[in-house]
Amino acid sequence: MPDDFELMWGDLRPLGRSASSGGYFRQPFTSPERELVAWFLEQAEARGLRVESDDFGNIVAWWDTGSGPAVLTGSHLDSVLDGGAYDGPLGVVSALAAVDLMRSRGVVPSRPVGVSVFVEEEGSRFGLACLGSRLATGATSWETARELQDRDGVRLGDVVVGGSSSLLADVGTFVELHVEQGRDLVDRGAAIGVASEIWPHGRYRFDFTGSANHAGTTRMEDRQDPMLTYAMTALAANKQARLAGQRATFGRVAVEPNGTNAVPSRVTAWMDARCATDAGLSDLVEAVTRQATDRADRDGTTVEVTAESVSASVAFDSSLAAALAADHEGGDWPVIATQAGHDAGILSAAGIPTAMLFVRNPSGVSHSPAEHAEIADCLVGVSALADTLERLTR
Ligand code: GLV
Ligand code: MN
Ligand code: MN
């Protein structure tokens, strides 16, 4: 007998959880994330779902019912470093629970229904966001992806076989349920929302190079300190984004040699930038790069900027969003934009009609151990997803 939502949620709670922060470390192809995958396979088997996986580690558990193009629903099981419990797993657990709910309602879908898990959605290990769905859709080639390296220099090609994927060949529609990562639904007093679009966003590596020297004996005017160039760049990015209503964040920095009593020789920092339009994103990155370069000239340092992961704007199928949002007891679900990336955006860009459902997050906090959704809202989410799948498979 399959578990209900709360039992499944309880199964996942301890996996990859830090005892000190309470956050999750579920990096792809590491043991906590593999435990989640093993759990998913057990859940699929308990429901008699047929499991199919591709050469990249993406998985679909199929409810083989009806015929024609399938409806796929699911999300991811990996997390950012020290992330929350909900980002990803909520969509997977809700998908399994929605299948249970449909079955308990006696629903017999006219089309196959699949529950998907895409690997490395966060790009927290290999740096490319939505890696699994990019590979499954062909948006990124295996020849490029296999060379990606994690922080220890391990290549993606060393941890996964790689090759090809036919997982999405028969998929007609994709629906991803996700915890909301802002406070739009709270402000609207709604438990469920539907996505309209994803802001374009990207990750840019800034390599600042200077000269290592003694922290005590080197006169201040004699230094080529890349930390200063980096510090000013972080402030400039923040100001630039604030003035334009955009987002820019330096959340990761590596310093060499990272000694207290030495001027550093090199600082590598990663900027995450997000804007409402593709042109706005290019302008923002260009403006920050220009200011970094000007400052580098004054500091006697150099800076090089490399785009590591760029995701163009996504407009979800508007008629699908409107159809799914309409005619619910208690009123239509709001249709809202998001600034967070999702596998749903990659599938949409690949031409698969795609929709997203968001579940209210009371504080809006995400990518943090404090990320939260109330169980009552999660259960509303399961029911909303089951209703959605029913509409799509009638
Ligand atoms: C994915 O969660 C992102 O970084 O937008
Ligand atoms: Mn996610
Ligand atoms: Mn995320």
Short mmCIF file of C-alpha atoms and ligand atoms in Angstrom, two decimals:
data_model
loop_
_atom_site.label_atom_id
_atom_site.label_comp_id
_atom_site.label_asym_id
_atom_site.label_seq_id
_atom_site.Cartn_x
_atom_site.Cartn_y
_atom_site.Cartn_z
CA MET A 1 0.00 0.00 0.00
CA PRO A 2 1.66 3.28 -1.05
CA ASP A 3 2.43 5.81 1.67
CA ASP A 4 0.53 9.05 1.89
CA PHE A 5 2.14 12.46 1.48
CA GLU A 6 3.11 12.96 5.11
CA LEU A 7 4.65 9.51 5.45
CA MET A 8 6.68 10.01 2.27
CA TRP A 9 7.75 13.45 3.44
CA GLY A 10 8.86 11.93 6.75
CA ASP A 11 10.94 9.30 4.87
CA LEU A 12 12.94 12.05 3.16
CA ARG A 13 13.36 14.35 6.15
CA PRO A 14 16.66 12.90 7.48
CA LEU A 15 18.35 12.24 4.12
CA GLY A 16 21.31 14.56 3.54
CA ARG A 17 20.31 16.83 6.43
CA SER A 18 23.03 18.73 8.29
CA ALA A 19 22.79 18.24 12.06
CA SER A 20 24.22 21.70 12.65
CA SER A 21 22.23 23.90 10.23
CA GLY A 22 19.17 21.71 9.58
CA GLY A 23 19.73 22.36 5.85
CA TYR A 24 20.23 19.78 3.10
CA PHE A 25 23.33 18.74 1.15
CA ARG A 26 22.00 16.53 -1.63
CA GLN A 27 24.55 17.05 -4.37
CA PRO A 28 24.11 14.92 -7.50
CA PHE A 29 25.76 11.51 -7.58
CA THR A 30 26.75 11.72 -3.89
CA SER A 31 25.38 9.29 -1.34
CA PRO A 32 22.54 11.39 0.17
CA GLU A 33 21.13 12.15 -3.27
CA ARG A 34 21.54 8.50 -4.32
CA GLU A 35 19.55 7.50 -1.20
CA LEU A 36 16.74 9.78 -2.36
CA VAL A 37 16.87 8.19 -5.80
CA ALA A 38 16.78 4.69 -4.24
CA TRP A 39 13.77 5.80 -2.19
CA PHE A 40 12.06 7.04 -5.36
CA LEU A 41 12.65 3.70 -7.10
CA GLU A 42 11.12 1.86 -4.11
CA GLN A 43 8.09 4.14 -4.21
CA ALA A 44 7.68 3.55 -7.94
CA GLU A 45 7.86 -0.20 -7.44
CA ALA A 46 5.33 -0.08 -4.58
CA ARG A 47 2.88 1.58 -7.01
CA GLY A 48 3.58 -0.80 -9.89
CA LEU A 49 5.03 2.04 -11.98
CA ARG A 50 7.42 1.08 -14.77
CA VAL A 51 10.81 2.72 -14.31
CA GLU A 52 12.75 4.07 -17.28
CA SER A 53 16.04 5.94 -16.95
CA ASP A 54 18.41 7.52 -19.42
CA ASP A 55 22.20 7.54 -19.74
CA PHE A 56 22.43 10.78 -17.70
CA GLY A 57 20.62 9.60 -14.57
CA ASN A 58 17.21 11.14 -15.30
CA ILE A 59 14.31 8.85 -14.33
CA VAL A 60 10.63 8.51 -15.19
CA ALA A 61 8.26 6.17 -13.34
CA TRP A 62 5.43 5.41 -15.77
CA TRP A 63 1.79 4.75 -14.98
CA ASP A 64 1.10 2.91 -18.22
CA THR A 65 -2.50 3.76 -18.80
CA GLY A 66 -4.39 4.98 -21.87
CA SER A 67 -2.55 5.87 -25.05
CA GLY A 68 -1.13 8.82 -26.94
CA PRO A 69 1.25 11.56 -25.81
CA ALA A 70 2.03 11.25 -22.12
CA VAL A 71 1.59 13.78 -19.35
CA LEU A 72 4.76 14.05 -17.29
CA THR A 73 4.97 15.56 -13.83
CA GLY A 74 7.83 15.75 -11.35
CA SER A 75 10.83 17.77 -10.32
CA HIS A 76 14.29 17.12 -8.85
CA LEU A 77 15.78 15.54 -5.72
CA ASP A 78 19.11 17.39 -5.53
CA SER A 79 19.55 20.51 -3.42
CA VAL A 80 21.74 23.59 -3.31
CA LEU A 81 24.44 23.55 -0.62
CA ASP A 82 22.66 23.82 2.73
CA GLY A 83 19.30 24.12 0.99
CA GLY A 84 15.72 23.64 2.08
CA ALA A 85 13.63 20.47 2.15
CA TYR A 86 11.04 21.59 -0.39
CA ASP A 87 12.85 22.88 -3.48
CA GLY A 88 12.59 19.84 -5.77
CA PRO A 89 11.40 17.01 -3.50
CA LEU A 90 8.02 18.69 -2.97
CA GLY A 91 7.31 18.25 -6.69
CA VAL A 92 8.38 14.60 -6.71
CA VAL A 93 6.54 13.57 -3.55
CA SER A 94 3.43 15.51 -4.64
CA ALA A 95 3.53 13.76 -8.03
CA LEU A 96 3.53 10.31 -6.36
CA ALA A 97 0.79 11.42 -3.96
CA ALA A 98 -1.24 12.81 -6.88
CA VAL A 99 -1.05 9.44 -8.64
CA ASP A 100 -2.33 7.81 -5.42
CA LEU A 101 -5.12 10.36 -5.15
CA MET A 102 -6.20 9.87 -8.76
CA ARG A 103 -6.25 6.12 -8.27
CA SER A 104 -8.25 6.44 -5.05
CA ARG A 105 -10.74 8.61 -6.96
CA GLY A 106 -11.03 5.83 -9.53
CA VAL A 107 -9.61 8.00 -12.30
CA VAL A 108 -8.45 6.11 -15.38
CA PRO A 109 -6.35 8.55 -17.42
CA SER A 110 -6.76 8.45 -21.17
CA ARG A 111 -3.00 9.02 -21.58
CA PRO A 112 0.11 7.63 -19.84
CA VAL A 113 1.23 9.60 -16.79
CA GLY A 114 4.90 9.75 -15.81
CA VAL A 115 6.60 10.90 -12.61
CA SER A 116 9.99 12.38 -13.43
CA VAL A 117 13.19 13.08 -11.53
CA PHE A 118 15.78 15.19 -13.36
CA VAL A 119 19.38 15.13 -12.07
CA GLU A 120 21.47 18.17 -11.03
CA GLU A 121 18.73 20.77 -11.41
CA GLU A 122 20.53 23.19 -9.11
CA GLY A 123 23.90 22.99 -10.84
CA SER A 124 25.38 22.97 -7.34
CA ARG A 125 28.02 20.39 -8.25
CA PHE A 126 28.86 20.80 -11.93
CA GLY A 127 27.87 24.46 -12.32
CA LEU A 128 25.32 24.17 -15.12
CA ALA A 129 21.73 24.73 -13.96
CA CYS A 130 19.11 22.15 -15.05
CA LEU A 131 21.84 19.87 -16.30
CA GLY A 132 19.69 16.71 -16.48
CA SER A 133 16.82 18.30 -18.39
CA ARG A 134 19.25 20.12 -20.70
CA LEU A 135 20.82 16.77 -21.57
CA ALA A 136 17.45 15.00 -21.91
CA THR A 137 16.16 17.64 -24.33
CA GLY A 138 19.46 18.02 -26.21
CA ALA A 139 19.77 21.68 -25.15
CA THR A 140 23.29 20.76 -23.99
CA SER A 141 25.33 18.10 -25.73
CA TRP A 142 27.03 15.29 -23.87
CA GLU A 143 30.32 16.22 -25.56
CA THR A 144 30.19 19.58 -23.76
CA ALA A 145 28.69 18.36 -20.50
CA ARG A 146 31.04 15.44 -19.93
CA GLU A 147 33.94 17.88 -19.42
CA LEU A 148 32.21 19.85 -16.65
CA GLN A 149 34.12 19.58 -13.39
CA ASP A 150 33.06 19.80 -9.77
CA ARG A 151 35.06 21.69 -7.11
CA ASP A 152 37.38 18.70 -6.64
CA GLY A 153 38.14 18.44 -10.34
CA VAL A 154 35.92 15.35 -10.86
CA ARG A 155 34.50 15.34 -14.39
CA LEU A 156 30.81 14.69 -15.01
CA GLY A 157 31.98 12.06 -17.50
CA ASP A 158 33.68 10.24 -14.60
CA VAL A 159 30.50 9.86 -12.55
CA VAL A 160 27.83 9.15 -15.13
CA VAL A 161 27.88 6.99 -18.25
CA GLY A 162 26.41 9.64 -20.55
CA GLY A 163 25.15 9.09 -24.07
CA SER A 164 21.57 9.66 -25.03
CA SER A 165 18.02 9.97 -23.75
CA SER A 166 14.65 9.00 -25.16
CA LEU A 167 12.78 9.69 -21.92
CA LEU A 168 10.86 12.62 -23.37
CA ALA A 169 10.12 11.10 -26.76
CA ASP A 170 6.45 10.42 -26.02
CA VAL A 171 5.78 13.35 -23.69
CA GLY A 172 2.98 15.67 -24.77
CA THR A 173 2.77 17.91 -21.69
CA PHE A 174 4.91 18.57 -18.62
CA VAL A 175 3.70 19.92 -15.28
CA GLU A 176 6.10 20.74 -12.45
CA LEU A 177 4.81 21.47 -8.97
CA HIS A 178 7.27 23.53 -6.91
CA VAL A 179 7.41 25.40 -3.64
CA GLU A 180 7.12 29.11 -4.34
CA GLN A 181 10.43 30.87 -3.80
CA GLY A 182 9.04 34.32 -3.14
CA ARG A 183 6.05 35.89 -1.41
CA ASP A 184 3.70 36.52 -4.29
CA LEU A 185 1.13 33.92 -3.19
CA VAL A 186 1.29 35.08 0.43
CA ASP A 187 0.54 38.63 -0.67
CA ARG A 188 -2.39 37.37 -2.76
CA GLY A 189 -3.72 35.10 0.01
CA ALA A 190 -3.60 32.09 -2.33
CA ALA A 191 -2.29 28.59 -1.57
CA ILE A 192 -1.68 27.68 -5.24
CA GLY A 193 -0.45 29.63 -8.25
CA VAL A 194 0.38 28.89 -11.88
CA ALA A 195 3.58 30.12 -13.56
CA SER A 196 3.43 32.60 -16.41
CA GLU A 197 7.16 33.02 -17.12
CA ILE A 198 10.69 32.56 -15.84
CA TRP A 199 13.06 35.51 -15.82
CA PRO A 200 16.23 35.05 -17.84
CA HIS A 201 19.18 34.37 -15.57
CA GLY A 202 22.79 33.31 -15.61
CA ARG A 203 25.95 32.51 -13.69
CA TYR A 204 29.14 34.38 -14.55
CA ARG A 205 32.61 33.54 -13.24
CA PHE A 206 34.83 36.55 -12.54
CA ASP A 207 38.56 35.75 -12.36
CA PHE A 208 40.42 38.60 -10.67
CA THR A 209 44.22 38.31 -10.80
CA GLY A 210 46.77 40.36 -8.86
CA SER A 211 50.10 39.78 -7.12
CA ALA A 212 50.64 37.93 -3.85
CA ASN A 213 52.67 39.92 -1.35
CA HIS A 214 53.33 40.44 2.36
CA ALA A 215 50.36 41.93 4.23
CA GLY A 216 52.63 43.87 6.58
CA THR A 217 55.60 45.05 4.59
CA THR A 218 53.94 45.90 1.27
CA ARG A 219 53.03 49.59 1.21
CA MET A 220 49.38 50.17 0.44
CA GLU A 221 50.26 52.05 -2.76
CA ASP A 222 52.47 49.19 -3.98
CA ARG A 223 49.76 46.50 -4.02
CA GLN A 224 47.92 44.78 -6.84
CA ASP A 225 45.14 43.37 -4.69
CA PRO A 226 42.40 41.45 -6.56
CA MET A 227 40.26 41.36 -3.41
CA LEU A 228 39.68 45.10 -3.76
CA THR A 229 38.63 44.73 -7.38
CA TYR A 230 36.27 41.93 -6.40
CA ALA A 231 34.83 43.90 -3.45
CA MET A 232 34.08 46.91 -5.61
CA THR A 233 32.57 44.67 -8.29
CA ALA A 234 30.20 43.08 -5.77
CA LEU A 235 29.05 46.52 -4.63
CA ALA A 236 28.67 47.72 -8.22
CA ALA A 237 26.58 44.65 -9.16
CA ASN A 238 24.30 45.21 -6.21
CA LYS A 239 23.81 48.88 -7.02
CA GLN A 240 23.31 48.26 -10.73
CA ALA A 241 20.65 45.60 -10.10
CA ARG A 242 18.88 47.63 -7.41
CA LEU A 243 18.62 50.69 -9.62
CA ALA A 244 17.12 48.68 -12.49
CA GLY A 245 14.79 46.42 -10.48
CA GLN A 246 16.91 43.39 -11.34
CA ARG A 247 18.84 40.83 -9.25
CA ALA A 248 22.59 40.34 -8.89
CA THR A 249 24.31 38.22 -6.25
CA PHE A 250 27.87 37.15 -5.51
CA GLY A 251 27.28 34.04 -3.37
CA ARG A 252 30.47 32.11 -3.99
CA VAL A 253 34.09 33.26 -3.72
CA ALA A 254 37.43 31.43 -3.79
CA VAL A 255 40.61 33.20 -2.72
CA GLU A 256 44.20 32.13 -3.37
CA PRO A 257 46.20 31.51 -1.36
CA ASN A 258 43.56 32.44 1.24
CA GLY A 259 46.04 33.43 3.94
CA THR A 260 45.36 36.13 6.54
CA ASN A 261 48.78 37.75 6.26
CA ALA A 262 49.14 37.85 2.46
CA VAL A 263 47.72 40.04 -0.27
CA PRO A 264 45.90 37.45 -2.41
CA SER A 265 47.12 36.52 -5.87
CA ARG A 266 43.73 35.58 -7.22
CA VAL A 267 40.04 35.87 -6.39
CA THR A 268 37.42 33.89 -8.28
CA ALA A 269 33.83 34.93 -7.67
CA TRP A 270 30.57 33.86 -9.24
CA MET A 271 27.78 36.32 -10.01
CA ASP A 272 24.19 35.12 -10.31
CA ALA A 273 22.21 37.70 -12.34
CA ARG A 274 18.50 37.78 -13.21
CA CYS A 275 16.41 40.30 -15.14
CA ALA A 276 12.92 40.59 -16.56
CA THR A 277 14.23 40.56 -20.15
CA ASP A 278 17.07 38.94 -22.08
CA ALA A 279 18.33 42.37 -23.18
CA GLY A 280 18.23 43.59 -19.57
CA LEU A 281 20.33 40.60 -18.49
CA SER A 282 22.97 41.28 -21.17
CA ASP A 283 23.03 44.98 -20.22
CA LEU A 284 23.44 44.19 -16.54
CA VAL A 285 26.32 41.78 -17.10
CA GLU A 286 27.96 44.22 -19.50
CA ALA A 287 27.66 47.12 -17.04
CA VAL A 288 29.12 45.12 -14.15
CA THR A 289 31.93 43.82 -16.36
CA ARG A 290 32.76 47.36 -17.47
CA GLN A 291 32.90 48.63 -13.90
CA ALA A 292 35.03 45.65 -12.83
CA THR A 293 37.46 46.28 -15.70
CA ASP A 294 37.74 50.00 -14.89
CA ARG A 295 38.44 49.20 -11.27
CA ALA A 296 40.96 46.52 -12.23
CA ASP A 297 42.86 49.15 -14.24
CA ARG A 298 43.06 51.32 -11.15
CA ASP A 299 44.05 48.42 -8.87
CA GLY A 300 46.75 47.08 -11.20
CA THR A 301 44.85 43.81 -11.44
CA THR A 302 43.06 42.02 -14.26
CA VAL A 303 39.58 40.58 -14.58
CA GLU A 304 38.16 38.01 -16.97
CA VAL A 305 34.46 37.15 -17.12
CA THR A 306 33.12 33.78 -18.30
CA ALA A 307 29.44 32.87 -18.68
CA GLU A 308 29.06 29.40 -17.14
CA SER A 309 25.30 28.87 -17.23
CA VAL A 310 22.80 31.08 -19.04
CA SER A 311 19.06 30.44 -19.24
CA ALA A 312 17.02 32.60 -21.59
CA SER A 313 13.57 33.92 -20.70
CA VAL A 314 10.75 31.38 -20.73
CA ALA A 315 7.12 32.23 -21.43
CA PHE A 316 5.03 29.23 -20.48
CA ASP A 317 2.17 28.20 -22.77
CA SER A 318 -0.32 30.95 -21.84
CA SER A 319 -3.46 29.13 -22.93
CA LEU A 320 -2.41 26.05 -20.95
CA ALA A 321 -1.69 28.23 -17.88
CA ALA A 322 -5.05 29.99 -18.22
CA ALA A 323 -6.92 26.70 -18.67
CA LEU A 324 -5.28 25.13 -15.62
CA ALA A 325 -5.82 28.22 -13.48
CA ALA A 326 -9.53 28.64 -14.26
CA ASP A 327 -12.72 27.26 -12.74
CA HIS A 328 -11.69 26.11 -9.29
CA GLU A 329 -13.79 26.02 -6.17
CA GLY A 330 -12.71 29.11 -4.27
CA GLY A 331 -11.73 31.01 -7.43
CA ASP A 332 -9.11 30.99 -10.16
CA TRP A 333 -5.50 30.34 -9.20
CA PRO A 334 -3.26 33.39 -9.72
CA VAL A 335 -0.85 33.28 -12.66
CA ILE A 336 2.53 34.64 -11.56
CA ALA A 337 6.07 35.10 -12.86
CA THR A 338 9.12 33.62 -11.17
CA GLN A 339 12.76 34.62 -11.01
CA ALA A 340 13.88 31.04 -10.25
CA GLY A 341 15.03 28.54 -12.85
CA HIS A 342 13.34 25.15 -13.28
CA ASP A 343 13.53 22.05 -15.46
CA ALA A 344 10.06 23.10 -16.62
CA GLY A 345 11.71 26.06 -18.36
CA ILE A 346 14.06 23.77 -20.26
CA LEU A 347 11.23 21.47 -21.38
CA SER A 348 9.14 24.47 -22.40
CA ALA A 349 12.04 25.88 -24.43
CA ALA A 350 12.32 22.46 -26.12
CA GLY A 351 8.77 22.88 -27.40
CA ILE A 352 6.90 20.71 -24.89
CA PRO A 353 3.72 22.47 -23.67
CA THR A 354 4.60 23.02 -20.03
CA ALA A 355 2.99 24.41 -16.90
CA MET A 356 4.09 24.97 -13.32
CA LEU A 357 2.09 24.98 -10.10
CA PHE A 358 3.49 26.84 -7.09
CA VAL A 359 2.67 26.06 -3.46
CA ARG A 360 2.64 29.00 -1.05
CA ASN A 361 5.77 29.56 1.03
CA PRO A 362 4.87 31.63 4.11
CA SER A 363 8.18 33.49 4.40
CA GLY A 364 9.22 33.27 0.76
CA VAL A 365 12.67 32.06 1.94
CA SER A 366 14.29 29.48 -0.33
CA HIS A 367 17.78 28.05 -1.00
CA SER A 368 18.12 28.13 2.78
CA PRO A 369 17.41 25.74 5.67
CA ALA A 370 14.53 28.10 6.56
CA GLU A 371 12.59 27.26 3.38
CA HIS A 372 9.10 26.10 4.38
CA ALA A 373 5.57 25.26 3.28
CA GLU A 374 2.74 24.33 5.62
CA ILE A 375 1.55 20.72 5.38
CA ALA A 376 -2.01 21.96 4.77
CA ASP A 377 -0.79 23.89 1.70
CA CYS A 378 1.25 20.90 0.50
CA LEU A 379 -1.91 18.79 0.64
CA VAL A 380 -3.78 21.45 -1.32
CA GLY A 381 -0.88 21.22 -3.79
CA VAL A 382 -1.29 17.43 -4.14
CA SER A 383 -4.98 17.83 -4.79
CA ALA A 384 -4.35 20.69 -7.25
CA LEU A 385 -1.81 18.55 -9.10
CA ALA A 386 -4.20 15.57 -9.22
CA ASP A 387 -6.95 17.87 -10.57
CA THR A 388 -4.51 19.24 -13.15
CA LEU A 389 -3.43 15.77 -14.29
CA GLU A 390 -7.08 14.76 -14.56
CA ARG A 391 -7.83 17.77 -16.75
CA LEU A 392 -4.88 16.93 -18.97
CA THR A 393 -5.69 13.24 -19.34
CA ARG A 394 -9.45 13.38 -19.79
C1 GLV B 1 17.23 27.32 -9.19
O1 GLV B 1 16.71 27.08 -8.14
C2 GLV B 1 17.73 28.64 -9.45
O2 GLV B 1 18.85 28.92 -9.06
O3 GLV B 1 16.99 29.44 -9.99
MN MN B 2 13.82 23.56 -7.81
MN MN B 3 16.52 25.72 -6.42
#
